[in-house]
Coordinates of N, CA and C and ligand atoms in Angstrom, one line a residue:
M1 N 54.9 9.3 125.0 CA 56.3 9.7 124.8 C 56.7 10.7 125.8
V2 N 55.8 11.7 126.2 CA 56.3 12.7 127.0 C 56.7 12.2 128.4
S3 N 56.2 11.1 128.8 CA 56.6 10.5 130.1 C 57.8 9.6 130.0
S4 N 58.3 9.4 128.8 CA 59.4 8.5 128.6 C 60.6 9.0 129.3
K5 N 61.4 8.1 129.8 CA 62.7 8.5 130.4 C 63.9 8.2 129.5
N6 N 63.7 7.4 128.5 CA 64.8 7.0 127.7 C 64.3 6.5 126.3
I7 N 64.2 7.4 125.3 CA 63.9 7.0 124.0 C 65.1 6.8 123.2
V8 N 65.2 5.7 122.4 CA 66.3 5.4 121.5 C 65.7 5.3 120.1
A9 N 66.4 5.8 119.1 CA 65.9 5.7 117.7 C 66.8 4.9 116.9
L10 N 66.3 4.0 116.1 CA 67.0 3.3 115.1 C 66.6 3.8 113.7
T11 N 67.6 4.3 112.9 CA 67.2 4.9 111.7 C 67.9 4.2 110.5
G12 N 67.2 4.4 109.3 CA 67.7 3.8 108.1 C 67.6 4.8 107.0
A13 N 67.9 4.4 105.8 CA 68.0 5.3 104.6 C 66.8 6.1 104.4
G14 N 65.6 5.6 104.8 CA 64.3 6.3 104.6 C 64.3 7.7 105.2
I15 N 65.1 7.9 106.4 CA 65.0 9.2 107.1 C 65.8 10.2 106.3
S16 N 66.7 9.8 105.4 CA 67.5 10.8 104.6 C 67.0 11.0 103.2
V17 N 65.9 10.3 102.8 CA 65.3 10.4 101.4 C 64.9 11.9 101.2
E18 N 64.3 12.5 102.2 CA 63.9 13.9 102.1 C 65.0 14.9 102.1
S19 N 66.3 14.4 102.2 CA 67.5 15.2 102.1 C 68.1 14.9 100.7
G20 N 67.4 14.2 99.9 CA 67.9 13.9 98.5 C 68.9 12.7 98.4
I21 N 68.9 11.9 99.4 CA 69.8 10.7 99.4 C 68.9 9.5 99.1
P22 N 69.1 8.8 97.9 CA 68.2 7.7 97.6 C 68.3 6.6 98.6
P23 N 67.2 5.8 98.8 CA 67.3 4.6 99.6 C 68.1 3.5 98.9
F24 N 68.2 2.4 99.5 CA 69.0 1.3 98.9 C 68.0 0.4 98.1
R25 N 66.8 0.2 98.8 CA 65.9 -0.8 98.2 C 64.6 -0.1 97.8
G26 N 63.8 -0.9 97.0 CA 62.5 -0.3 96.6 C 62.7 0.6 95.4
K27 N 61.6 1.2 95.0 CA 61.6 2.1 93.8 C 62.6 3.2 93.9
G28 N 63.5 3.3 92.9 CA 64.5 4.4 92.9 C 65.7 4.1 93.8
G29 N 65.7 2.8 94.4 CA 66.8 2.5 95.3 C 68.1 2.3 94.6
L30 N 69.2 2.5 95.3 CA 70.6 2.4 94.7 C 70.8 1.0 94.2
W31 N 70.3 0.0 94.9 CA 70.5 -1.4 94.5 C 69.7 -1.8 93.3
E32 N 68.8 -0.9 92.9 CA 68.1 -1.2 91.6 C 69.0 -0.9 90.4
K33 N 70.0 0.0 90.7 CA 70.9 0.5 89.7 C 72.2 -0.3 89.7
F34 N 72.7 -0.6 91.0 CA 74.0 -1.3 91.1 C 73.7 -2.6 91.9
D35 N 74.4 -3.6 91.4 CA 74.3 -4.9 92.1 C 75.2 -4.8 93.4
P36 N 74.6 -4.8 94.6 CA 75.3 -4.6 95.8 C 76.5 -5.6 96.0
M37 N 76.4 -6.8 95.4 CA 77.4 -7.8 95.6 C 78.6 -7.5 94.6
E38 N 78.3 -6.7 93.6 CA 79.4 -6.3 92.7 C 80.0 -5.0 93.0
Y39 N 79.3 -4.2 93.9 CA 79.8 -2.8 94.2 C 79.9 -2.5 95.6
A40 N 79.2 -3.3 96.5 CA 79.2 -2.9 97.9 C 79.7 -4.0 98.8
H41 N 80.3 -5.1 98.2 CA 80.8 -6.2 99.0 C 82.4 -6.0 99.1
I42 N 82.9 -6.3 100.3 CA 84.4 -6.0 100.5 C 85.2 -6.8 99.5
D43 N 84.8 -8.0 99.1 CA 85.6 -8.8 98.2 C 85.6 -8.0 96.8
A44 N 84.5 -7.4 96.4 CA 84.4 -6.7 95.1 C 85.4 -5.5 95.2
F45 N 85.4 -4.8 96.4 CA 86.3 -3.6 96.5 C 87.7 -4.0 96.5
M46 N 88.1 -5.1 97.2 CA 89.5 -5.6 97.2 C 89.9 -6.0 95.8
K47 N 89.0 -6.7 95.1 CA 89.3 -7.2 93.7 C 89.5 -6.0 92.7
N48 N 88.7 -5.0 92.8 CA 88.8 -3.9 91.8 C 88.3 -2.6 92.4
P49 N 89.2 -2.0 93.3 CA 88.8 -0.7 93.9 C 88.4 0.4 93.0
A50 N 89.2 0.4 91.8 CA 88.9 1.5 90.8 C 87.5 1.4 90.3
K51 N 87.0 0.2 90.0 CA 85.6 0.0 89.5 C 84.6 0.5 90.5
V52 N 84.8 0.1 91.8 CA 83.9 0.5 92.9 C 83.9 2.0 93.1
W53 N 85.1 2.6 93.1 CA 85.2 4.0 93.2 C 84.5 4.7 92.1
D54 N 84.8 4.2 90.8 CA 84.4 4.9 89.6 C 82.9 4.9 89.5
V55 N 82.2 3.8 89.9 CA 80.8 3.6 89.6 C 80.0 4.1 90.8
L56 N 80.3 3.6 92.0 CA 79.4 3.8 93.2 C 79.9 5.0 94.1
I57 N 81.2 4.9 94.5 CA 81.6 5.9 95.5 C 81.6 7.3 95.0
K58 N 82.0 7.5 93.7 CA 82.0 8.9 93.2 C 80.6 9.5 93.3
E59 N 79.6 8.6 92.9 CA 78.2 9.1 92.9 C 77.8 9.4 94.3
M60 N 78.1 8.5 95.3 CA 77.7 8.7 96.7 C 78.3 10.0 97.2
K61 N 79.6 10.3 96.8 CA 80.3 11.4 97.4 C 79.5 12.7 97.0
V62 N 79.1 12.8 95.7 CA 78.5 14.0 95.2 C 77.1 14.2 96.0
I63 N 76.4 13.1 96.1 CA 75.1 13.1 96.8 C 75.2 13.5 98.3
I64 N 76.1 12.9 99.0 CA 76.3 13.1 100.4 C 76.9 14.5 100.7
D65 N 77.8 14.9 99.8 CA 78.4 16.2 100.0 C 77.4 17.3 100.0
N66 N 76.3 17.1 99.2 CA 75.3 18.2 99.0 C 74.1 18.0 99.9
A67 N 74.1 16.9 100.7 CA 72.9 16.7 101.5 C 72.9 17.5 102.8
R68 N 71.7 17.9 103.3 CA 71.6 18.6 104.6 C 70.4 18.0 105.4
P69 N 70.5 18.1 106.7 CA 69.4 17.5 107.5 C 68.0 18.0 107.1
N70 N 67.0 17.1 107.2 CA 65.7 17.5 106.9 C 64.9 17.6 108.2
T71 N 63.5 17.8 108.1 CA 62.8 18.0 109.3 C 62.7 16.8 110.2
A72 N 63.0 15.6 109.6 CA 63.0 14.4 110.5 C 64.2 14.4 111.3
H73 N 65.4 14.7 110.7 CA 66.6 14.8 111.5 C 66.5 15.8 112.6
K74 N 66.0 17.0 112.2 CA 65.8 18.1 113.1 C 64.8 17.8 114.2
G75 N 63.8 17.0 113.9 CA 62.9 16.5 114.9 C 63.5 15.7 116.0
L76 N 64.4 14.8 115.6 CA 65.1 14.0 116.6 C 66.1 14.8 117.4
A77 N 66.7 15.8 116.8 CA 67.6 16.7 117.6 C 66.7 17.5 118.6
K78 N 65.5 17.8 118.2 CA 64.7 18.5 119.2 C 64.3 17.6 120.3
L79 N 64.0 16.3 120.0 CA 63.6 15.4 121.0 C 64.8 15.2 122.0
E80 N 66.0 15.3 121.5 CA 67.2 15.2 122.4 C 67.2 16.4 123.3
K81 N 67.0 17.6 122.7 CA 67.0 18.8 123.5 C 65.9 18.8 124.6
L82 N 64.8 18.2 124.3 CA 63.7 18.1 125.3 C 64.0 17.1 126.4
G83 N 65.2 16.4 126.2 CA 65.6 15.4 127.3 C 64.9 14.1 127.2
L84 N 64.2 13.9 126.0 CA 63.5 12.6 125.9 C 64.3 11.5 125.1
L85 N 65.0 12.0 124.1 CA 65.8 11.0 123.3 C 67.2 11.0 123.7
K86 N 67.7 9.8 124.0 CA 69.1 9.6 124.5 C 70.1 9.3 123.4
T87 N 69.7 8.3 122.6 CA 70.7 7.8 121.6 C 70.0 7.5 120.3
I88 N 70.8 7.7 119.2 CA 70.4 7.3 117.9 C 71.3 6.2 117.4
I89 N 70.8 5.1 116.9 CA 71.6 4.1 116.3 C 71.2 4.2 114.8
T90 N 72.2 4.6 114.0 CA 71.9 4.8 112.6 C 72.6 3.8 111.7
Q91 N 71.9 3.4 110.6 CA 72.6 2.6 109.6 C 73.1 3.4 108.5
N92 N 72.8 4.7 108.6 CA 73.2 5.7 107.5 C 74.7 6.1 107.7
V93 N 75.3 6.4 106.6 CA 76.7 6.8 106.7 C 76.9 8.3 106.3
D94 N 75.7 9.1 106.4 CA 75.7 10.5 105.8 C 76.0 11.5 106.9
G95 N 76.1 11.2 108.2 CA 76.4 12.1 109.2 C 75.4 13.2 109.5
L96 N 74.1 13.0 108.9 CA 73.1 14.1 109.0 C 72.5 14.2 110.4
H97 N 72.6 13.2 111.2 CA 72.0 13.3 112.6 C 72.9 14.3 113.4
Q98 N 74.2 14.1 113.3 CA 75.1 15.0 114.0 C 75.0 16.4 113.5
M99 N 74.9 16.5 112.1 CA 74.8 17.8 111.5 C 73.5 18.6 112.0
A100 N 72.4 17.8 112.4 CA 71.2 18.3 112.9 C 71.3 18.7 114.4
G101 N 72.4 18.1 115.1 CA 72.6 18.5 116.5 C 72.5 17.4 117.5
N102 N 72.2 16.1 117.0 CA 72.2 15.0 118.0 C 73.7 14.7 118.4
T103 N 73.8 14.4 119.7 CA 75.2 14.3 120.2 C 75.6 12.8 120.5
D104 N 74.6 11.9 120.7 CA 74.9 10.5 120.9 C 74.4 9.6 119.8
V105 N 75.3 9.4 118.8 CA 74.9 8.7 117.6 C 75.8 7.5 117.4
V106 N 75.3 6.3 117.3 CA 76.1 5.1 117.0 C 76.0 4.9 115.5
E107 N 77.1 5.1 114.8 CA 77.2 4.9 113.4 C 77.4 3.5 113.0
F108 N 76.4 2.7 113.1 CA 76.4 1.2 113.0 C 77.2 0.7 111.7
H109 N 77.0 1.5 110.6 CA 77.6 1.1 109.4 C 78.7 2.1 109.0
G110 N 79.3 2.8 110.0 CA 80.4 3.7 109.7 C 80.0 5.1 109.2
N111 N 80.9 5.8 108.7 CA 80.6 7.2 108.2 C 81.4 7.5 107.0
F112 N 80.8 8.0 106.0 CA 81.4 8.3 104.7 C 82.3 9.5 104.7
A113 N 82.3 10.2 105.8 CA 83.0 11.5 105.9 C 84.5 11.2 105.9
W114 N 84.9 9.9 106.2 CA 86.3 9.6 106.3 C 86.7 8.5 105.4
Q115 N 88.0 8.5 104.9 CA 88.6 7.4 104.1 C 89.8 6.9 104.9
R116 N 90.1 5.6 104.7 CA 91.3 5.0 105.4 C 92.2 4.4 104.3
C117 N 93.5 4.6 104.4 CA 94.4 4.0 103.5 C 94.6 2.5 103.8
M118 N 94.4 1.7 102.8 CA 94.5 0.3 103.1 C 95.9 -0.3 103.3
E119 N 96.9 0.6 103.0 CA 98.3 0.2 103.2 C 98.8 0.7 104.6
C120 N 98.7 2.0 104.8 CA 99.3 2.6 106.1 C 98.3 3.0 107.1
N121 N 97.0 2.8 106.8 CA 95.9 3.1 107.8 C 95.7 4.6 108.0
N122 N 96.4 5.4 107.2 CA 96.2 6.9 107.4 C 94.8 7.3 107.1
K123 N 94.2 8.1 107.9 CA 92.8 8.6 107.7 C 92.8 9.9 107.0
C124 N 91.8 10.1 106.1 CA 91.7 11.4 105.3 C 90.3 11.8 105.2
E125 N 89.9 13.0 105.3 CA 88.5 13.5 105.2 C 88.1 13.3 103.7
T126 N 86.9 12.7 103.5 CA 86.4 12.5 102.2 C 86.3 13.8 101.4
I127 N 86.0 14.9 102.1 CA 85.9 16.2 101.4 C 87.2 16.6 100.8
K128 N 88.3 16.1 101.3 CA 89.6 16.5 100.8 C 90.1 15.5 99.7
I129 N 89.3 14.5 99.4 CA 89.7 13.5 98.3 C 89.5 14.1 97.0
D130 N 90.4 14.0 96.1 CA 90.3 14.5 94.7 C 89.7 13.3 93.9
I131 N 88.4 13.3 93.5 CA 87.8 12.2 92.8 C 88.2 12.2 91.3
G132 N 89.1 13.2 91.0 CA 89.5 13.2 89.6 C 90.5 12.1 89.3
K133 N 91.1 11.6 90.4 CA 92.1 10.5 90.2 C 91.5 9.3 90.9
I134 N 91.1 8.3 90.1 CA 90.4 7.1 90.6 C 91.4 5.9 90.5
P135 N 91.6 5.0 91.4 CA 91.2 5.2 92.8 C 92.1 6.2 93.5
P136 N 91.5 7.0 94.4 CA 92.3 8.0 95.2 C 93.3 7.3 96.0
R137 N 94.6 7.8 96.0 CA 95.6 7.2 96.8 C 96.2 8.1 97.8
C138 N 96.7 7.4 98.9 CA 97.4 8.1 100.0 C 98.8 8.4 99.6
E139 N 99.5 9.3 100.3 CA 100.9 9.6 100.0 C 101.7 8.4 99.9
C140 N 101.4 7.4 100.7 CA 102.2 6.1 100.7 C 102.0 5.3 99.4
G141 N 101.0 5.7 98.6 CA 100.6 5.0 97.4 C 99.5 4.0 97.6
G142 N 99.1 3.8 98.9 CA 98.0 2.9 99.2 C 96.6 3.5 98.7
I143 N 95.7 2.6 98.5 CA 94.3 3.1 98.0 C 93.4 3.4 99.2
Y144 N 92.7 4.5 99.1 CA 91.7 4.8 100.1 C 90.4 4.0 100.0
K145 N 89.9 3.6 101.2 CA 88.6 2.9 101.3 C 87.7 3.7 102.2
P146 N 86.4 4.0 101.8 CA 85.5 4.7 102.8 C 85.4 4.0 104.1
E147 N 85.3 4.8 105.2 CA 85.2 4.2 106.5 C 83.7 3.7 106.7
C148 N 83.2 3.0 105.8 CA 81.8 2.4 105.9 C 81.9 0.9 105.9
I149 N 81.0 0.3 106.5 CA 81.0 -1.2 106.6 C 80.4 -1.8 105.3
F150 N 81.2 -2.4 104.5 CA 80.8 -3.1 103.3 C 80.1 -4.4 103.6
F151 N 79.3 -4.9 102.7 CA 78.8 -6.3 102.9 C 80.0 -7.2 103.0
G152 N 79.9 -8.2 103.9 CA 81.0 -9.1 104.1 C 82.0 -8.7 105.2
E153 N 81.8 -7.4 105.7 CA 82.6 -6.9 106.8 C 81.9 -7.0 108.1
M154 N 82.6 -7.2 109.2 CA 82.0 -7.3 110.6 C 81.6 -5.9 111.1
I155 N 80.6 -5.8 111.9 CA 80.3 -4.6 112.6 C 81.3 -4.5 113.8
P156 N 82.0 -3.3 113.9 CA 82.9 -3.2 115.1 C 82.3 -3.5 116.4
Q157 N 83.0 -4.2 117.3 CA 82.5 -4.6 118.6 C 81.9 -3.5 119.4
Q158 N 82.6 -2.3 119.4 CA 82.1 -1.2 120.2 C 80.7 -0.7 119.8
Y159 N 80.5 -0.8 118.4 CA 79.2 -0.3 117.9 C 78.1 -1.3 118.4
L160 N 78.4 -2.6 118.3 CA 77.5 -3.7 118.7 C 77.1 -3.5 120.2
R161 N 78.2 -3.4 121.0 CA 77.9 -3.3 122.4 C 77.1 -2.1 122.8
R162 N 77.5 -0.9 122.2 CA 76.7 0.3 122.6 C 75.3 0.2 122.1
S163 N 75.1 -0.4 120.9 CA 73.7 -0.5 120.4 C 72.9 -1.5 121.3
E164 N 73.5 -2.6 121.7 CA 72.7 -3.5 122.5 C 72.4 -2.9 123.8
M165 N 73.3 -2.1 124.4 CA 73.1 -1.5 125.7 C 72.0 -0.5 125.6
A166 N 72.0 0.3 124.5 CA 71.0 1.4 124.4 C 69.6 0.7 124.2
A167 N 69.6 -0.4 123.3 CA 68.3 -1.0 123.0 C 67.7 -1.7 124.2
S168 N 68.6 -2.3 125.1 CA 68.1 -3.1 126.2 C 67.8 -2.2 127.4
T169 N 68.0 -0.9 127.3 CA 67.7 0.0 128.5 C 66.7 1.1 128.1
C170 N 66.2 1.1 126.9 CA 65.3 2.1 126.5 C 63.8 1.7 126.9
D171 N 62.9 2.7 127.0 CA 61.5 2.4 127.2 C 60.7 2.6 126.0
I172 N 61.2 3.4 125.0 CA 60.6 3.5 123.7 C 61.7 3.4 122.6
M173 N 61.4 2.6 121.6 CA 62.3 2.6 120.4 C 61.6 3.1 119.2
L174 N 62.1 4.2 118.6 CA 61.5 4.7 117.4 C 62.3 4.0 116.2
V175 N 61.6 3.3 115.3 CA 62.3 2.7 114.2 C 61.9 3.4 112.9
I176 N 62.8 4.2 112.4 CA 62.4 5.2 111.3 C 63.1 4.9 110.0
G177 N 62.3 4.6 109.0 CA 62.9 4.5 107.6 C 63.9 3.4 107.4
T178 N 63.6 2.3 107.9 CA 64.5 1.1 107.6 C 63.6 0.0 107.1
S179 N 64.1 -0.8 106.1 CA 63.3 -1.9 105.6 C 63.5 -3.2 106.5
A180 N 64.4 -3.0 107.5 CA 64.7 -4.1 108.4 C 65.0 -5.4 107.7
N181 N 65.8 -5.3 106.7 CA 66.3 -6.5 105.9 C 67.7 -6.9 106.3
V182 N 68.5 -6.0 106.8 CA 69.9 -6.3 107.0 C 70.3 -6.5 108.4
Q183 N 70.9 -7.7 108.7 CA 71.4 -8.0 110.0 C 72.8 -7.6 110.2
P184 N 73.3 -7.3 111.5 CA 72.5 -7.5 112.7 C 71.6 -6.3 113.1
A185 N 71.6 -5.2 112.3 CA 70.8 -4.0 112.6 C 69.4 -4.3 112.8
A186 N 68.8 -5.2 111.9 CA 67.4 -5.5 112.0 C 66.9 -6.2 113.2
S187 N 67.9 -6.7 114.0 CA 67.6 -7.3 115.3 C 67.5 -6.4 116.5
I188 N 68.0 -5.2 116.3 CA 68.0 -4.2 117.4 C 66.6 -4.0 118.0
P189 N 65.5 -3.8 117.2 CA 64.2 -3.6 117.8 C 63.8 -4.8 118.6
L190 N 64.2 -6.0 118.2 CA 63.9 -7.2 119.0 C 64.5 -7.1 120.4
I191 N 65.7 -6.6 120.5 CA 66.3 -6.5 121.8 C 65.5 -5.5 122.7
A192 N 65.1 -4.4 122.1 CA 64.2 -3.4 122.8 C 62.9 -4.1 123.2
K193 N 62.3 -4.8 122.3 CA 61.0 -5.5 122.6 C 61.2 -6.4 123.8
Q194 N 62.2 -7.2 123.7 CA 62.5 -8.2 124.8 C 62.8 -7.5 126.2
A195 N 63.2 -6.3 126.1 CA 63.5 -5.5 127.3 C 62.2 -4.7 127.7
R196 N 61.1 -5.1 127.1 CA 59.7 -4.5 127.4 C 59.6 -3.0 126.9
A197 N 60.4 -2.6 126.0 CA 60.2 -1.3 125.5 C 59.0 -1.3 124.5
K198 N 58.4 -0.1 124.2 CA 57.4 0.0 123.2 C 58.1 0.3 121.9
V199 N 57.8 -0.4 120.8 CA 58.5 -0.2 119.5 C 57.5 0.6 118.6
I200 N 57.9 1.8 118.2 CA 57.1 2.6 117.3 C 57.8 2.7 115.9
E201 N 57.1 2.2 114.9 CA 57.7 2.2 113.6 C 57.1 3.3 112.7
I202 N 58.0 4.0 112.0 CA 57.6 5.1 111.1 C 58.2 4.8 109.8
N203 N 57.3 4.5 108.8 CA 57.8 4.1 107.5 C 56.7 4.4 106.5
L204 N 57.0 4.4 105.2 CA 56.0 4.6 104.1 C 55.2 3.3 104.0
E205 N 55.8 2.2 104.4 CA 55.2 0.9 104.1 C 55.5 -0.1 105.3
R206 N 54.9 -1.2 105.3 CA 55.1 -2.2 106.4 C 56.4 -2.9 106.1
T207 N 57.0 -3.4 107.2 CA 58.3 -4.1 107.1 C 58.2 -5.4 107.8
P208 N 59.2 -6.3 107.8 CA 59.2 -7.5 108.6 C 59.0 -7.3 110.1
L209 N 59.2 -6.1 110.6 CA 59.0 -5.8 112.0 C 57.5 -5.5 112.3
S210 N 56.8 -5.1 111.3 CA 55.4 -4.6 111.5 C 54.5 -5.6 112.1
K211 N 54.7 -6.9 111.8 CA 53.7 -7.9 112.3 C 53.9 -8.2 113.8
E212 N 55.1 -8.5 114.2 CA 55.2 -9.0 115.6 C 56.0 -8.2 116.5
I213 N 56.9 -7.3 116.0 CA 57.8 -6.5 116.8 C 57.2 -5.1 117.2
S214 N 56.7 -4.4 116.1 CA 56.2 -3.0 116.3 C 54.9 -3.0 117.1
D215 N 54.8 -2.2 118.1 CA 53.6 -2.0 118.9 C 52.7 -1.0 118.2
Y216 N 53.4 0.0 117.6 CA 52.6 1.0 116.8 C 53.3 1.2 115.5
I217 N 52.5 1.4 114.4 CA 53.0 1.6 113.1 C 52.4 2.9 112.6
I218 N 53.3 3.9 112.3 CA 52.8 5.2 111.7 C 53.3 5.3 110.3
M219 N 52.3 5.1 109.4 CA 52.7 5.1 107.9 C 52.7 6.6 107.4
G220 N 53.9 6.9 106.9 CA 54.0 8.3 106.4 C 55.4 8.7 106.2
K221 N 55.6 9.9 105.6 CA 57.0 10.4 105.4 C 57.6 10.7 106.8
A222 N 58.8 10.4 107.0 CA 59.5 10.6 108.3 C 59.4 12.1 108.7
G223 N 59.7 13.0 107.8 CA 59.7 14.4 108.1 C 58.4 14.9 108.6
E224 N 57.3 14.5 107.9 CA 55.9 14.9 108.3 C 55.5 14.3 109.6
V225 N 55.8 13.0 109.7 CA 55.4 12.3 111.0 C 56.1 12.9 112.2
L226 N 57.4 13.1 112.1 CA 58.1 13.6 113.2 C 57.8 15.0 113.6
T227 N 57.5 15.8 112.5 CA 57.0 17.2 112.8 C 55.7 17.2 113.6
T228 N 54.8 16.4 113.2 CA 53.5 16.3 113.9 C 53.7 15.8 115.3
L229 N 54.6 14.7 115.5 CA 54.9 14.2 116.8 C 55.5 15.2 117.7
I230 N 56.5 16.0 117.2 CA 57.2 17.0 118.1 C 56.2 18.1 118.5
N231 N 55.4 18.5 117.5 CA 54.4 19.6 117.8 C 53.4 19.1 118.9
E232 N 53.0 17.9 118.8 CA 52.1 17.3 119.8 C 52.8 17.2 121.2
I233 N 54.0 16.8 121.2 CA 54.8 16.7 122.5 C 55.0 18.1 123.1
E234 N 55.4 19.0 122.3 CA 55.6 20.4 122.8 C 54.3 21.0 123.3
H235 N 53.2 20.6 122.7 CA 51.9 21.1 123.2 C 51.6 20.4 124.5
L236 N 51.8 19.1 124.6 CA 51.6 18.4 125.9 C 52.5 19.0 127.0
L237 N 53.7 19.4 126.6 CA 54.6 19.9 127.6 C 54.4 21.4 127.8
N238 N 53.3 22.0 127.2 CA 53.1 23.4 127.3 C 54.3 24.3 126.9
L239 N 54.9 23.9 125.9 CA 56.1 24.7 125.4 C 55.7 25.6 124.3
Ligands
LIG1 N1 60.0 8.4 105.3 C1 59.9 7.2 105.9 N2 60.3 6.0 105.4 C2 60.8 6.0 104.2 C3 60.9 7.2 103.4 C4 60.4 8.4 104.0 N3 60.5 9.6 103.3 N4 61.4 6.9 102.1 C5 61.6 5.5 102.2 N5 61.2 5.0 103.4 C6 61.4 3.6 103.8 C7 61.2 2.6 102.7 O1 59.8 2.2 102.7 C8 62.1 1.4 103.2 O2 61.3 0.6 104.1 O3 62.7 3.5 104.2 C9 63.2 2.1 104.0 C10 64.5 2.2 103.3 O4 65.0 0.8 103.3 P1 66.4 0.5 102.6 O5 66.6 1.2 101.4 O6 66.5 -1.0 102.6 O7 67.5 1.1 103.7 P2 68.0 0.5 105.1 O8 66.9 -0.3 105.8 O9 68.6 1.6 105.8 O10 69.1 -0.5 104.6 C11 69.9 -1.1 105.5 O11 71.4 -2.1 103.8 O12 72.3 -1.7 101.8 C12 72.6 -1.8 103.1 O13 74.3 -0.8 104.4 C13 73.1 -0.5 103.7 O14 72.6 0.6 105.8 C14 72.1 0.0 104.7 C15 71.4 -1.3 105.0

């Protein structure tokens, strides 16, 4: 890694678990509690925004408002400061990479920090939304929808292009805390692999990438693994 010219990281919910944000899948995952097709699909939101706000979004707002970057986020920020990491492609909507100090972050699934009125397109910061009134409405009377990509929605073209460019030009891709189940994000490591990059996977468990895509698999908590990695890199760089 110390001789790398261009490291790109792809991150998923697992990197934010140590910040108190539950993952989506597996034990204690959000989708164990809520059926994603009933609460996180755009058709479900359009059909009954009040229900989706009342059950899922209110809970997410409280969790994300109180979350702070953990040692894994801070580790990636340090890798950027060392000039090794160039870009983060994240599936997370929590904004914790930017809060940790990373400057080039592709928010592949959007960001929960903003809401958009479905009538007049007015944008409002989520922190300013009063969740006492569900569904929250814009001055025009339109209903606010989080600026996150719901199931059934397309990934914006500029996010796809930037991610494909970053993945096809990196020499190392760190894949951290994703179950690699959701497309098109789960194909990004394949683009890196085809561009002859080394794929390093960091996860508590094996994923569909582990068999044929990942060159190295480091099993462990993202915070602990990245702390050890950064210490080793700083040692090798005599810092
Ligand atoms: N450190 C490292 N990995 C972890 C940790 C941890 N502390 N905790 C959990 N993990 C791993 C799990 O083993 C799992 O493989 O993180 C992964 C989380 O997987 P998911 O919950 O499926 O999250 P993600 O892959 O980001 O989901 C993709 O699906 O629901 C949609 O839009 C949503 O962006 C999300 C997308």
